[in-house]
Amino acid sequence: MKITWLPDVEPRPRQVAVGEFDGVHLGHREVIRGNDTVLTFEPHPRAVVAPEAAPKLITPLGTKADLIAGLGVSELVVVPFDGIFSSQSAQEFIDHVLVERVGAERVSVGENFRFGHRAQGDPALLRAQSAFETRVVELVEVEGEIVSSTHIRGLIVAGDVDGASHFLGSPYQFRGIVMHGDKRGRTLGYPTANLVPPNELCYPGHGIYACRAAVELDGRRQWWPAAVNVGVRPTFVTGRGVLIEAFLIGFDGDLYDRELCLTFLSRLRGERRFDSTEALIDQMARDVEQAQRIVA
């Protein structure tokens, strides 16, 4: 899939799905279905117009792009969203972006899509245009629950990665660069690759999870089952914040400064404090065994 930032877009006839698409969940996938192009915004518009109300992202741009590419889309157009862009009217967005720059022949949006200065544009305005056809997709429900990024964020933060995956349409992923930690895992027999979750991303609630871990080595992406701890390591007084610590089962090597992708499959238990290091090691052995069974 080709990724093009708005200033570099060459106009051509396009069928374009428009939205923020955080999470690329089942509702987003219905909007995207049948389109050759997706148009999204970076950063999230609320991070610019109302930073205090900006949501924690499920999918940063790189993850979002990979998920959209997996839907068969040929091009992702990214709009750099800033204060100047946010000040343009809804009609200006239609005329200057969708028509002049993108060349849209068909525009697909969700029924709750809003755009333009003060979010004054809506699907009715898009339908009133003669330059392109408009497809408005109703909100998608799963077992009576409306699929929304807000609801999915809540599930992730609560540690319900199974529930989040149910609405996302695929398992929840978290990516980050492996950082140096205190290397305590090595002394326990379970060396971990450590990720520090950035403030702008949501991440699973404290607990132990079964994951698939992926990293690019020798020019190709390779996978391992992993037992992952999300939390503050209450058995030890470290003074450090939240870490995502992944023990890659069967891996032996150095992952520092590499991007690690964790696909969360199931929550095994909550994070807890142990009375002794030996008790912690015994529980870690059980966690690893359970994670390996789930991922295998």
PDB file of C-alpha atoms in Angstrom:
ATOM      1  CA  MET A   1       0.000   0.000   0.000  1.00  0.00           C
ATOM      2  CA  LYS A   2       1.228   3.456  -0.920  1.00  0.00           C
ATOM      3  CA  ILE A   3       1.265   6.080   1.856  1.00  0.00           C
ATOM      4  CA  THR A   4       0.978   9.696   0.676  1.00  0.00           C
ATOM      5  CA  TRP A   5       0.888  12.850   2.787  1.00  0.00           C
ATOM      6  CA  LEU A   6      -1.640  15.390   1.588  1.00  0.00           C
ATOM      7  CA  PRO A   7       0.725  18.008   0.129  1.00  0.00           C
ATOM      8  CA  ASP A   8       2.138  15.343  -2.194  1.00  0.00           C
ATOM      9  CA  VAL A   9      -1.140  13.820  -3.401  1.00  0.00           C
ATOM     10  CA  GLU A  10      -1.593  13.771  -7.164  1.00  0.00           C
ATOM     11  CA  PRO A  11      -5.279  14.143  -8.093  1.00  0.00           C
ATOM     12  CA  ARG A  12      -6.806  11.084  -9.760  1.00  0.00           C
ATOM     13  CA  PRO A  13     -10.196   9.396  -9.712  1.00  0.00           C
ATOM     14  CA  ARG A  14     -10.475   7.800  -6.273  1.00  0.00           C
ATOM     15  CA  GLN A  15     -13.024   5.975  -4.180  1.00  0.00           C
ATOM     16  CA  VAL A  16     -12.077   7.198  -0.732  1.00  0.00           C
ATOM     17  CA  ALA A  17     -13.061   6.292   2.830  1.00  0.00           C
ATOM     18  CA  VAL A  18     -12.611   9.248   5.180  1.00  0.00           C
ATOM     19  CA  GLY A  19     -12.157   9.142   8.943  1.00  0.00           C
ATOM     20  CA  GLU A  20      -9.783   8.975  11.878  1.00  0.00           C
ATOM     21  CA  PHE A  21     -10.143   5.154  12.031  1.00  0.00           C
ATOM     22  CA  ASP A  22      -8.406   4.743  15.405  1.00  0.00           C
ATOM     23  CA  GLY A  23      -8.278   0.996  15.991  1.00  0.00           C
ATOM     24  CA  VAL A  24      -9.460   0.106  12.461  1.00  0.00           C
ATOM     25  CA  HIS A  25     -12.332  -1.725  14.152  1.00  0.00           C
ATOM     26  CA  LEU A  26     -15.272  -3.571  12.573  1.00  0.00           C
ATOM     27  CA  GLY A  27     -17.214  -0.337  12.007  1.00  0.00           C
ATOM     28  CA  HIS A  28     -14.230   1.293  10.316  1.00  0.00           C
ATOM     29  CA  ARG A  29     -13.744  -1.781   8.153  1.00  0.00           C
ATOM     30  CA  GLU A  30     -17.283  -1.482   6.871  1.00  0.00           C
ATOM     31  CA  VAL A  31     -16.634   2.163   5.913  1.00  0.00           C
ATOM     32  CA  ILE A  32     -13.379   1.183   4.186  1.00  0.00           C
ATOM     33  CA  ARG A  33     -14.849  -1.830   2.360  1.00  0.00           C
ATOM     34  CA  GLY A  34     -14.900  -1.395  -1.430  1.00  0.00           C
ATOM     35  CA  ASN A  35     -12.676   1.708  -1.519  1.00  0.00           C
ATOM     36  CA  ASP A  36      -9.234   1.942  -3.092  1.00  0.00           C
ATOM     37  CA  THR A  37      -8.109   4.871  -0.890  1.00  0.00           C
ATOM     38  CA  VAL A  38      -8.359   5.763   2.789  1.00  0.00           C
ATOM     39  CA  LEU A  39      -7.941   9.350   3.998  1.00  0.00           C
ATOM     40  CA  THR A  40      -7.062   9.862   7.644  1.00  0.00           C
ATOM     41  CA  PHE A  41      -5.636  12.575   9.909  1.00  0.00           C
ATOM     42  CA  GLU A  42      -2.399  12.856  11.874  1.00  0.00           C
ATOM     43  CA  PRO A  43      -2.360  13.663  14.719  1.00  0.00           C
ATOM     44  CA  HIS A  44      -5.857  12.909  15.994  1.00  0.00           C
ATOM     45  CA  PRO A  45      -7.889  16.116  15.415  1.00  0.00           C
ATOM     46  CA  ARG A  46      -8.843  16.418  19.076  1.00  0.00           C
ATOM     47  CA  ALA A  47      -5.153  16.512  20.012  1.00  0.00           C
ATOM     48  CA  VAL A  48      -5.097  19.864  18.160  1.00  0.00           C
ATOM     49  CA  VAL A  49      -8.509  21.418  18.780  1.00  0.00           C
ATOM     50  CA  ALA A  50      -9.084  20.117  22.341  1.00  0.00           C
ATOM     51  CA  PRO A  51      -5.879  18.601  23.750  1.00  0.00           C
ATOM     52  CA  GLU A  52      -7.404  18.137  27.190  1.00  0.00           C
ATOM     53  CA  ALA A  53     -10.042  15.862  25.655  1.00  0.00           C
ATOM     54  CA  ALA A  54      -7.788  13.990  23.242  1.00  0.00           C
ATOM     55  CA  PRO A  55      -8.252  10.206  23.511  1.00  0.00           C
ATOM     56  CA  LYS A  56      -5.459   7.754  24.151  1.00  0.00           C
ATOM     57  CA  LEU A  57      -4.852   6.148  20.778  1.00  0.00           C
ATOM     58  CA  ILE A  58      -5.457   2.463  20.100  1.00  0.00           C
ATOM     59  CA  THR A  59      -3.392   2.521  16.928  1.00  0.00           C
ATOM     60  CA  PRO A  60      -0.618   5.014  16.189  1.00  0.00           C
ATOM     61  CA  LEU A  61      -0.163   5.808  12.512  1.00  0.00           C
ATOM     62  CA  GLY A  62       2.229   2.953  11.707  1.00  0.00           C
ATOM     63  CA  THR A  63      -0.050   0.301  13.178  1.00  0.00           C
ATOM     64  CA  LYS A  64      -3.096   1.893  11.582  1.00  0.00           C
ATOM     65  CA  ALA A  65      -1.411   1.879   8.176  1.00  0.00           C
ATOM     66  CA  ASP A  66      -0.509  -1.811   8.441  1.00  0.00           C
ATOM     67  CA  LEU A  67      -4.051  -2.767   9.435  1.00  0.00           C
ATOM     68  CA  ILE A  68      -5.551  -0.741   6.580  1.00  0.00           C
ATOM     69  CA  ALA A  69      -3.098  -2.284   4.116  1.00  0.00           C
ATOM     70  CA  GLY A  70      -4.353  -5.683   5.221  1.00  0.00           C
ATOM     71  CA  LEU A  71      -7.842  -4.734   4.005  1.00  0.00           C
ATOM     72  CA  GLY A  72      -6.678  -4.520   0.400  1.00  0.00           C
ATOM     73  CA  VAL A  73      -6.536  -0.724   0.174  1.00  0.00           C
ATOM     74  CA  SER A  74      -4.085   0.556  -2.445  1.00  0.00           C
ATOM     75  CA  GLU A  75      -3.355   4.004  -0.939  1.00  0.00           C
ATOM     76  CA  LEU A  76      -3.450   5.757   2.424  1.00  0.00           C
ATOM     77  CA  VAL A  77      -3.637   9.552   2.252  1.00  0.00           C
ATOM     78  CA  VAL A  78      -2.554  11.241   5.490  1.00  0.00           C
ATOM     79  CA  VAL A  79      -3.681  14.782   6.245  1.00  0.00           C
ATOM     80  CA  PRO A  80      -1.297  16.724   8.541  1.00  0.00           C
ATOM     81  CA  PHE A  81      -3.819  18.105  11.014  1.00  0.00           C
ATOM     82  CA  ASP A  82      -2.791  21.421  12.583  1.00  0.00           C
ATOM     83  CA  GLY A  83      -4.365  24.652  13.724  1.00  0.00           C
ATOM     84  CA  ILE A  84      -4.492  26.102  10.221  1.00  0.00           C
ATOM     85  CA  PHE A  85      -6.128  23.003   8.782  1.00  0.00           C
ATOM     86  CA  SER A  86      -8.661  22.906  11.628  1.00  0.00           C
ATOM     87  CA  SER A  87      -9.793  26.450  10.816  1.00  0.00           C
ATOM     88  CA  GLN A  88     -11.041  25.649   7.320  1.00  0.00           C
ATOM     89  CA  SER A  89     -14.769  25.248   6.817  1.00  0.00           C
ATOM     90  CA  ALA A  90     -16.431  21.973   5.995  1.00  0.00           C
ATOM     91  CA  GLN A  91     -17.096  23.128   2.431  1.00  0.00           C
ATOM     92  CA  GLU A  92     -13.457  24.160   2.031  1.00  0.00           C
ATOM     93  CA  PHE A  93     -12.412  20.663   3.102  1.00  0.00           C
ATOM     94  CA  ILE A  94     -14.737  19.205   0.475  1.00  0.00           C
ATOM     95  CA  ASP A  95     -13.628  21.558  -2.298  1.00  0.00           C
ATOM     96  CA  HIS A  96      -9.894  21.794  -1.653  1.00  0.00           C
ATOM     97  CA  VAL A  97      -9.114  18.338  -0.253  1.00  0.00           C
ATOM     98  CA  LEU A  98     -11.671  15.809  -1.435  1.00  0.00           C
ATOM     99  CA  VAL A  99     -12.289  17.278  -4.898  1.00  0.00           C
ATOM    100  CA  GLU A 100      -9.179  19.262  -5.923  1.00  0.00           C
ATOM    101  CA  ARG A 101      -6.405  17.277  -4.216  1.00  0.00           C
ATOM    102  CA  VAL A 102      -7.799  13.763  -3.911  1.00  0.00           C
ATOM    103  CA  GLY A 103     -10.105  13.659  -6.932  1.00  0.00           C
ATOM    104  CA  ALA A 104     -12.816  11.749  -5.089  1.00  0.00           C
ATOM    105  CA  GLU A 105     -15.512  10.141  -7.230  1.00  0.00           C
ATOM    106  CA  ARG A 106     -17.057   8.387  -4.238  1.00  0.00           C
ATOM    107  CA  VAL A 107     -16.714   9.260  -0.547  1.00  0.00           C
ATOM    108  CA  SER A 108     -17.533   6.757   2.211  1.00  0.00           C
ATOM    109  CA  VAL A 109     -17.983   7.855   5.838  1.00  0.00           C
ATOM    110  CA  GLY A 110     -19.611   6.606   9.008  1.00  0.00           C
ATOM    111  CA  GLU A 111     -22.944   8.121   9.995  1.00  0.00           C
ATOM    112  CA  ASN A 112     -21.337   9.931  12.945  1.00  0.00           C
ATOM    113  CA  PHE A 113     -18.500  11.474  10.907  1.00  0.00           C
ATOM    114  CA  ARG A 114     -18.039  15.223  11.475  1.00  0.00           C
ATOM    115  CA  PHE A 115     -15.504  17.528   9.820  1.00  0.00           C
ATOM    116  CA  GLY A 116     -14.542  21.131   9.152  1.00  0.00           C
ATOM    117  CA  HIS A 117     -14.236  24.071  11.541  1.00  0.00           C
ATOM    118  CA  ARG A 118     -16.118  23.381  14.765  1.00  0.00           C
ATOM    119  CA  ALA A 119     -17.185  20.011  13.261  1.00  0.00           C
ATOM    120  CA  GLN A 120     -19.956  21.696  11.274  1.00  0.00           C
ATOM    121  CA  GLY A 121     -19.733  19.273   8.345  1.00  0.00           C
ATOM    122  CA  ASP A 122     -21.733  16.041   8.388  1.00  0.00           C
ATOM    123  CA  PRO A 123     -22.869  13.278   6.013  1.00  0.00           C
ATOM    124  CA  ALA A 124     -25.837  15.375   4.882  1.00  0.00           C
ATOM    125  CA  LEU A 125     -23.459  18.029   3.544  1.00  0.00           C
ATOM    126  CA  LEU A 126     -21.459  15.367   1.714  1.00  0.00           C
ATOM    127  CA  ARG A 127     -24.627  13.946   0.163  1.00  0.00           C
ATOM    128  CA  ALA A 128     -25.549  17.440  -1.080  1.00  0.00           C
ATOM    129  CA  GLN A 129     -22.419  17.569  -3.256  1.00  0.00           C
ATOM    130  CA  SER A 130     -22.634  16.913  -7.005  1.00  0.00           C
ATOM    131  CA  ALA A 131     -18.893  16.340  -7.504  1.00  0.00           C
ATOM    132  CA  PHE A 132     -18.958  12.832  -6.031  1.00  0.00           C
ATOM    133  CA  GLU A 133     -21.224  10.057  -4.812  1.00  0.00           C
ATOM    134  CA  THR A 134     -21.533   9.670  -1.027  1.00  0.00           C
ATOM    135  CA  ARG A 135     -21.870   6.391   0.861  1.00  0.00           C
ATOM    136  CA  VAL A 136     -22.879   6.719   4.513  1.00  0.00           C
ATOM    137  CA  VAL A 137     -22.393   3.615   6.653  1.00  0.00           C
ATOM    138  CA  GLU A 138     -24.591   3.010   9.674  1.00  0.00           C
ATOM    139  CA  LEU A 139     -22.969   2.284  13.020  1.00  0.00           C
ATOM    140  CA  VAL A 140     -22.075  -1.388  13.314  1.00  0.00           C
ATOM    141  CA  GLU A 141     -23.368  -3.446  16.233  1.00  0.00           C
ATOM    142  CA  VAL A 142     -21.970  -6.680  17.620  1.00  0.00           C
ATOM    143  CA  GLU A 143     -24.340  -8.622  19.854  1.00  0.00           C
ATOM    144  CA  GLY A 144     -26.341  -5.469  20.518  1.00  0.00           C
ATOM    145  CA  GLU A 145     -23.299  -3.311  21.349  1.00  0.00           C
ATOM    146  CA  ILE A 146     -22.306  -0.424  19.058  1.00  0.00           C
ATOM    147  CA  VAL A 147     -18.713  -0.804  17.898  1.00  0.00           C
ATOM    148  CA  SER A 148     -16.773   2.344  18.811  1.00  0.00           C
ATOM    149  CA  SER A 149     -13.184   3.316  19.494  1.00  0.00           C
ATOM    150  CA  THR A 150     -14.245   4.742  22.858  1.00  0.00           C
ATOM    151  CA  HIS A 151     -15.734   1.434  23.999  1.00  0.00           C
ATOM    152  CA  ILE A 152     -12.713  -0.514  22.754  1.00  0.00           C
ATOM    153  CA  ARG A 153     -10.322   1.789  24.629  1.00  0.00           C
ATOM    154  CA  GLY A 154     -12.249   1.072  27.799  1.00  0.00           C
ATOM    155  CA  LEU A 155     -11.948  -2.675  27.263  1.00  0.00           C
ATOM    156  CA  ILE A 156      -8.202  -2.444  26.651  1.00  0.00           C
ATOM    157  CA  VAL A 157      -7.579  -0.321  29.739  1.00  0.00           C
ATOM    158  CA  ALA A 158      -9.645  -2.796  31.777  1.00  0.00           C
ATOM    159  CA  GLY A 159      -7.421  -5.628  30.533  1.00  0.00           C
ATOM    160  CA  ASP A 160     -10.200  -7.252  28.523  1.00  0.00           C
ATOM    161  CA  VAL A 161      -8.110  -7.860  25.415  1.00  0.00           C
ATOM    162  CA  ASP A 162     -10.419 -10.709  24.355  1.00  0.00           C
ATOM    163  CA  GLY A 163     -13.384  -8.345  24.351  1.00  0.00           C
ATOM    164  CA  ALA A 164     -11.419  -5.657  22.533  1.00  0.00           C
ATOM    165  CA  SER A 165     -10.410  -8.114  19.823  1.00  0.00           C
ATOM    166  CA  HIS A 166     -14.075  -9.080  19.413  1.00  0.00           C
ATOM    167  CA  PHE A 167     -14.902  -5.498  18.367  1.00  0.00           C
ATOM    168  CA  LEU A 168     -11.644  -4.754  16.567  1.00  0.00           C
ATOM    169  CA  GLY A 169     -11.992  -7.741  14.249  1.00  0.00           C
ATOM    170  CA  SER A 170      -8.437  -8.864  15.023  1.00  0.00           C
ATOM    171  CA  PRO A 171      -6.293  -9.134  18.172  1.00  0.00           C
ATOM    172  CA  TYR A 172      -5.160  -5.903  19.795  1.00  0.00           C
ATOM    173  CA  GLN A 173      -1.531  -4.931  19.043  1.00  0.00           C
ATOM    174  CA  PHE A 174       0.970  -2.780  20.879  1.00  0.00           C
ATOM    175  CA  ARG A 175       4.282  -1.724  19.335  1.00  0.00           C
ATOM    176  CA  GLY A 176       7.302  -0.017  20.770  1.00  0.00           C
ATOM    177  CA  ILE A 177      11.079   0.207  20.785  1.00  0.00           C
ATOM    178  CA  VAL A 178      12.795  -2.147  23.238  1.00  0.00           C
ATOM    179  CA  MET A 179      14.446  -0.147  26.012  1.00  0.00           C
ATOM    180  CA  HIS A 180      17.088  -0.979  28.588  1.00  0.00           C
ATOM    181  CA  GLY A 181      15.560  -1.951  31.932  1.00  0.00           C
ATOM    182  CA  ASP A 182      16.974  -2.948  35.300  1.00  0.00           C
ATOM    183  CA  LYS A 183      17.744  -6.445  33.919  1.00  0.00           C
ATOM    184  CA  ARG A 184      16.098  -8.088  36.937  1.00  0.00           C
ATOM    185  CA  GLY A 185      14.389 -10.632  34.692  1.00  0.00           C
ATOM    186  CA  ARG A 186      17.753 -12.161  33.860  1.00  0.00           C
ATOM    187  CA  THR A 187      18.438 -12.896  37.512  1.00  0.00           C
ATOM    188  CA  LEU A 188      15.025 -14.569  37.776  1.00  0.00           C
ATOM    189  CA  GLY A 189      15.627 -16.745  34.733  1.00  0.00           C
ATOM    190  CA  TYR A 190      13.130 -14.845  32.557  1.00  0.00           C
ATOM    191  CA  PRO A 191      14.880 -12.022  30.651  1.00  0.00           C
ATOM    192  CA  THR A 192      12.360  -9.575  29.229  1.00  0.00           C
ATOM    193  CA  ALA A 193      12.187  -7.071  26.404  1.00  0.00           C
ATOM    194  CA  ASN A 194      10.882  -3.847  27.922  1.00  0.00           C
ATOM    195  CA  LEU A 195       8.604  -1.276  26.325  1.00  0.00           C
ATOM    196  CA  VAL A 196       7.661   2.071  27.883  1.00  0.00           C
ATOM    197  CA  PRO A 197       4.098   3.009  26.871  1.00  0.00           C
ATOM    198  CA  PRO A 198       3.986   6.629  25.652  1.00  0.00           C
ATOM    199  CA  ASN A 199       1.433   8.982  27.160  1.00  0.00           C
ATOM    200  CA  GLU A 200      -0.566   9.302  23.951  1.00  0.00           C
ATOM    201  CA  LEU A 201      -1.330   5.571  23.666  1.00  0.00           C
ATOM    202  CA  CYS A 202      -3.724   3.403  25.614  1.00  0.00           C
ATOM    203  CA  TYR A 203      -2.417   0.053  26.790  1.00  0.00           C
ATOM    204  CA  PRO A 204      -3.785  -2.991  28.628  1.00  0.00           C
ATOM    205  CA  GLY A 205      -4.482  -2.783  32.340  1.00  0.00           C
ATOM    206  CA  HIS A 206      -1.997  -4.196  34.832  1.00  0.00           C
ATOM    207  CA  GLY A 207      -1.713  -7.943  34.543  1.00  0.00           C
ATOM    208  CA  ILE A 208      -0.113 -10.920  32.834  1.00  0.00           C
ATOM    209  CA  TYR A 209      -0.995 -11.719  29.222  1.00  0.00           C
ATOM    210  CA  ALA A 210      -0.406 -14.375  26.603  1.00  0.00           C
ATOM    211  CA  CYS A 211       0.917 -12.704  23.445  1.00  0.00           C
ATOM    212  CA  ARG A 212       2.554 -13.305  20.136  1.00  0.00           C
ATOM    213  CA  ALA A 213       5.733 -11.254  19.857  1.00  0.00           C
ATOM    214  CA  ALA A 214       7.149 -10.192  16.498  1.00  0.00           C
ATOM    215  CA  VAL A 215      10.431  -8.537  15.629  1.00  0.00           C
ATOM    216  CA  GLU A 216      12.352  -8.111  12.388  1.00  0.00           C
ATOM    217  CA  LEU A 217      15.585 -10.090  12.416  1.00  0.00           C
ATOM    218  CA  ASP A 218      17.842 -10.943   9.497  1.00  0.00           C
ATOM    219  CA  GLY A 219      15.558  -9.041   7.145  1.00  0.00           C
ATOM    220  CA  ARG A 220      12.354 -10.878   7.986  1.00  0.00           C
ATOM    221  CA  ARG A 221       9.663 -10.674  10.642  1.00  0.00           C
ATOM    222  CA  GLN A 222       9.856 -13.536  13.127  1.00  0.00           C
ATOM    223  CA  TRP A 223       7.336 -14.593  15.807  1.00  0.00           C
ATOM    224  CA  TRP A 224       7.587 -16.116  19.292  1.00  0.00           C
ATOM    225  CA  PRO A 225       5.022 -16.945  21.963  1.00  0.00           C
ATOM    226  CA  ALA A 226       5.400 -14.573  24.884  1.00  0.00           C
ATOM    227  CA  ALA A 227       4.308 -14.060  28.462  1.00  0.00           C
ATOM    228  CA  VAL A 228       3.896 -10.332  29.045  1.00  0.00           C
ATOM    229  CA  ASN A 229       3.617  -8.340  32.253  1.00  0.00           C
ATOM    230  CA  VAL A 230       2.012  -4.910  32.162  1.00  0.00           C
ATOM    231  CA  GLY A 231       2.485  -2.966  35.370  1.00  0.00           C
ATOM    232  CA  VAL A 232       4.813  -1.663  38.027  1.00  0.00           C
ATOM    233  CA  ARG A 233       6.380  -4.895  39.411  1.00  0.00           C
ATOM    234  CA  PRO A 234       4.951  -4.649  42.970  1.00  0.00           C
ATOM    235  CA  THR A 235       7.225  -7.382  44.369  1.00  0.00           C
ATOM    236  CA  PHE A 236      10.162  -4.996  43.920  1.00  0.00           C
ATOM    237  CA  VAL A 237      10.404  -1.326  44.884  1.00  0.00           C
ATOM    238  CA  THR A 238      11.818   0.197  41.709  1.00  0.00           C
ATOM    239  CA  GLY A 239      10.440   3.715  41.648  1.00  0.00           C
ATOM    240  CA  ARG A 240       9.847   3.284  37.911  1.00  0.00           C
ATOM    241  CA  GLY A 241       6.562   3.757  36.118  1.00  0.00           C
ATOM    242  CA  VAL A 242       4.560   1.324  34.036  1.00  0.00           C
ATOM    243  CA  LEU A 243       6.516  -1.090  31.863  1.00  0.00           C
ATOM    244  CA  ILE A 244       5.386  -3.660  29.343  1.00  0.00           C
ATOM    245  CA  GLU A 245       7.773  -6.568  29.882  1.00  0.00           C
ATOM    246  CA  ALA A 246       7.759  -9.400  27.355  1.00  0.00           C
ATOM    247  CA  PHE A 247       9.437 -12.760  27.912  1.00  0.00           C
ATOM    248  CA  LEU A 248       9.811 -14.295  24.441  1.00  0.00           C
ATOM    249  CA  ILE A 249       9.596 -18.052  24.900  1.00  0.00           C
ATOM    250  CA  GLY A 250      12.421 -19.788  23.070  1.00  0.00           C
ATOM    251  CA  PHE A 251      14.232 -16.598  22.051  1.00  0.00           C
ATOM    252  CA  ASP A 252      17.886 -16.046  22.848  1.00  0.00           C
ATOM    253  CA  GLY A 253      19.431 -12.764  21.771  1.00  0.00           C
ATOM    254  CA  ASP A 254      19.504  -8.983  22.044  1.00  0.00           C
ATOM    255  CA  LEU A 255      16.440  -6.924  21.082  1.00  0.00           C
ATOM    256  CA  TYR A 256      17.526  -3.505  22.357  1.00  0.00           C
ATOM    257  CA  ASP A 257      16.521  -0.579  20.116  1.00  0.00           C
ATOM    258  CA  ARG A 258      14.436  -2.825  17.855  1.00  0.00           C
ATOM    259  CA  GLU A 259      10.702  -2.435  17.307  1.00  0.00           C
ATOM    260  CA  LEU A 260       8.714  -5.146  19.065  1.00  0.00           C
ATOM    261  CA  CYS A 261       5.111  -5.865  18.147  1.00  0.00           C
ATOM    262  CA  LEU A 262       2.979  -7.596  20.778  1.00  0.00           C
ATOM    263  CA  THR A 263      -0.315  -9.157  19.773  1.00  0.00           C
ATOM    264  CA  PHE A 264      -2.413  -9.627  22.920  1.00  0.00           C
ATOM    265  CA  LEU A 265      -4.387 -12.864  22.879  1.00  0.00           C
ATOM    266  CA  SER A 266      -5.576 -13.427  26.446  1.00  0.00           C
ATOM    267  CA  ARG A 267      -5.265 -12.093  30.000  1.00  0.00           C
ATOM    268  CA  LEU A 268      -3.897 -14.730  32.357  1.00  0.00           C
ATOM    269  CA  ARG A 269      -4.212 -12.967  35.713  1.00  0.00           C
ATOM    270  CA  GLY A 270      -3.845  -9.670  37.504  1.00  0.00           C
ATOM    271  CA  GLU A 271      -0.549  -8.249  38.660  1.00  0.00           C
ATOM    272  CA  ARG A 272       0.176  -9.001  42.334  1.00  0.00           C
ATOM    273  CA  ARG A 273       2.874  -8.727  44.949  1.00  0.00           C
ATOM    274  CA  PHE A 274       4.628 -11.924  46.096  1.00  0.00           C
ATOM    275  CA  ASP A 275       6.095 -12.505  49.551  1.00  0.00           C
ATOM    276  CA  SER A 276       9.312 -13.947  48.168  1.00  0.00           C
ATOM    277  CA  THR A 277      11.350 -14.077  44.986  1.00  0.00           C
ATOM    278  CA  GLU A 278      10.937 -17.860  44.939  1.00  0.00           C
ATOM    279  CA  ALA A 279       7.146 -17.577  44.955  1.00  0.00           C
ATOM    280  CA  LEU A 280       7.338 -15.088  42.100  1.00  0.00           C
ATOM    281  CA  ILE A 281       9.574 -17.405  40.042  1.00  0.00           C
ATOM    282  CA  ASP A 282       7.201 -20.330  40.609  1.00  0.00           C
ATOM    283  CA  GLN A 283       4.264 -18.249  39.390  1.00  0.00           C
ATOM    284  CA  MET A 284       6.234 -16.980  36.391  1.00  0.00           C
ATOM    285  CA  ALA A 285       6.920 -20.575  35.380  1.00  0.00           C
ATOM    286  CA  ARG A 286       3.187 -21.298  35.453  1.00  0.00           C
ATOM    287  CA  ASP A 287       2.453 -18.103  33.504  1.00  0.00           C
ATOM    288  CA  VAL A 288       4.956 -19.020  30.800  1.00  0.00           C
ATOM    289  CA  GLU A 289       3.561 -22.534  30.505  1.00  0.00           C
ATOM    290  CA  GLN A 290       0.003 -21.207  30.200  1.00  0.00           C
ATOM    291  CA  ALA A 291       0.990 -18.542  27.663  1.00  0.00           C
ATOM    292  CA  GLN A 292       2.769 -21.129  25.525  1.00  0.00           C
ATOM    293  CA  ARG A 293      -0.339 -23.333  25.487  1.00  0.00           C
ATOM    294  CA  ILE A 294      -2.555 -20.432  24.431  1.00  0.00           C
ATOM    295  CA  VAL A 295      -0.277 -19.107  21.703  1.00  0.00           C
ATOM    296  CA  ALA A 296       0.735 -22.494  20.269  1.00  0.00           C
TER     297      ALA A 296
END
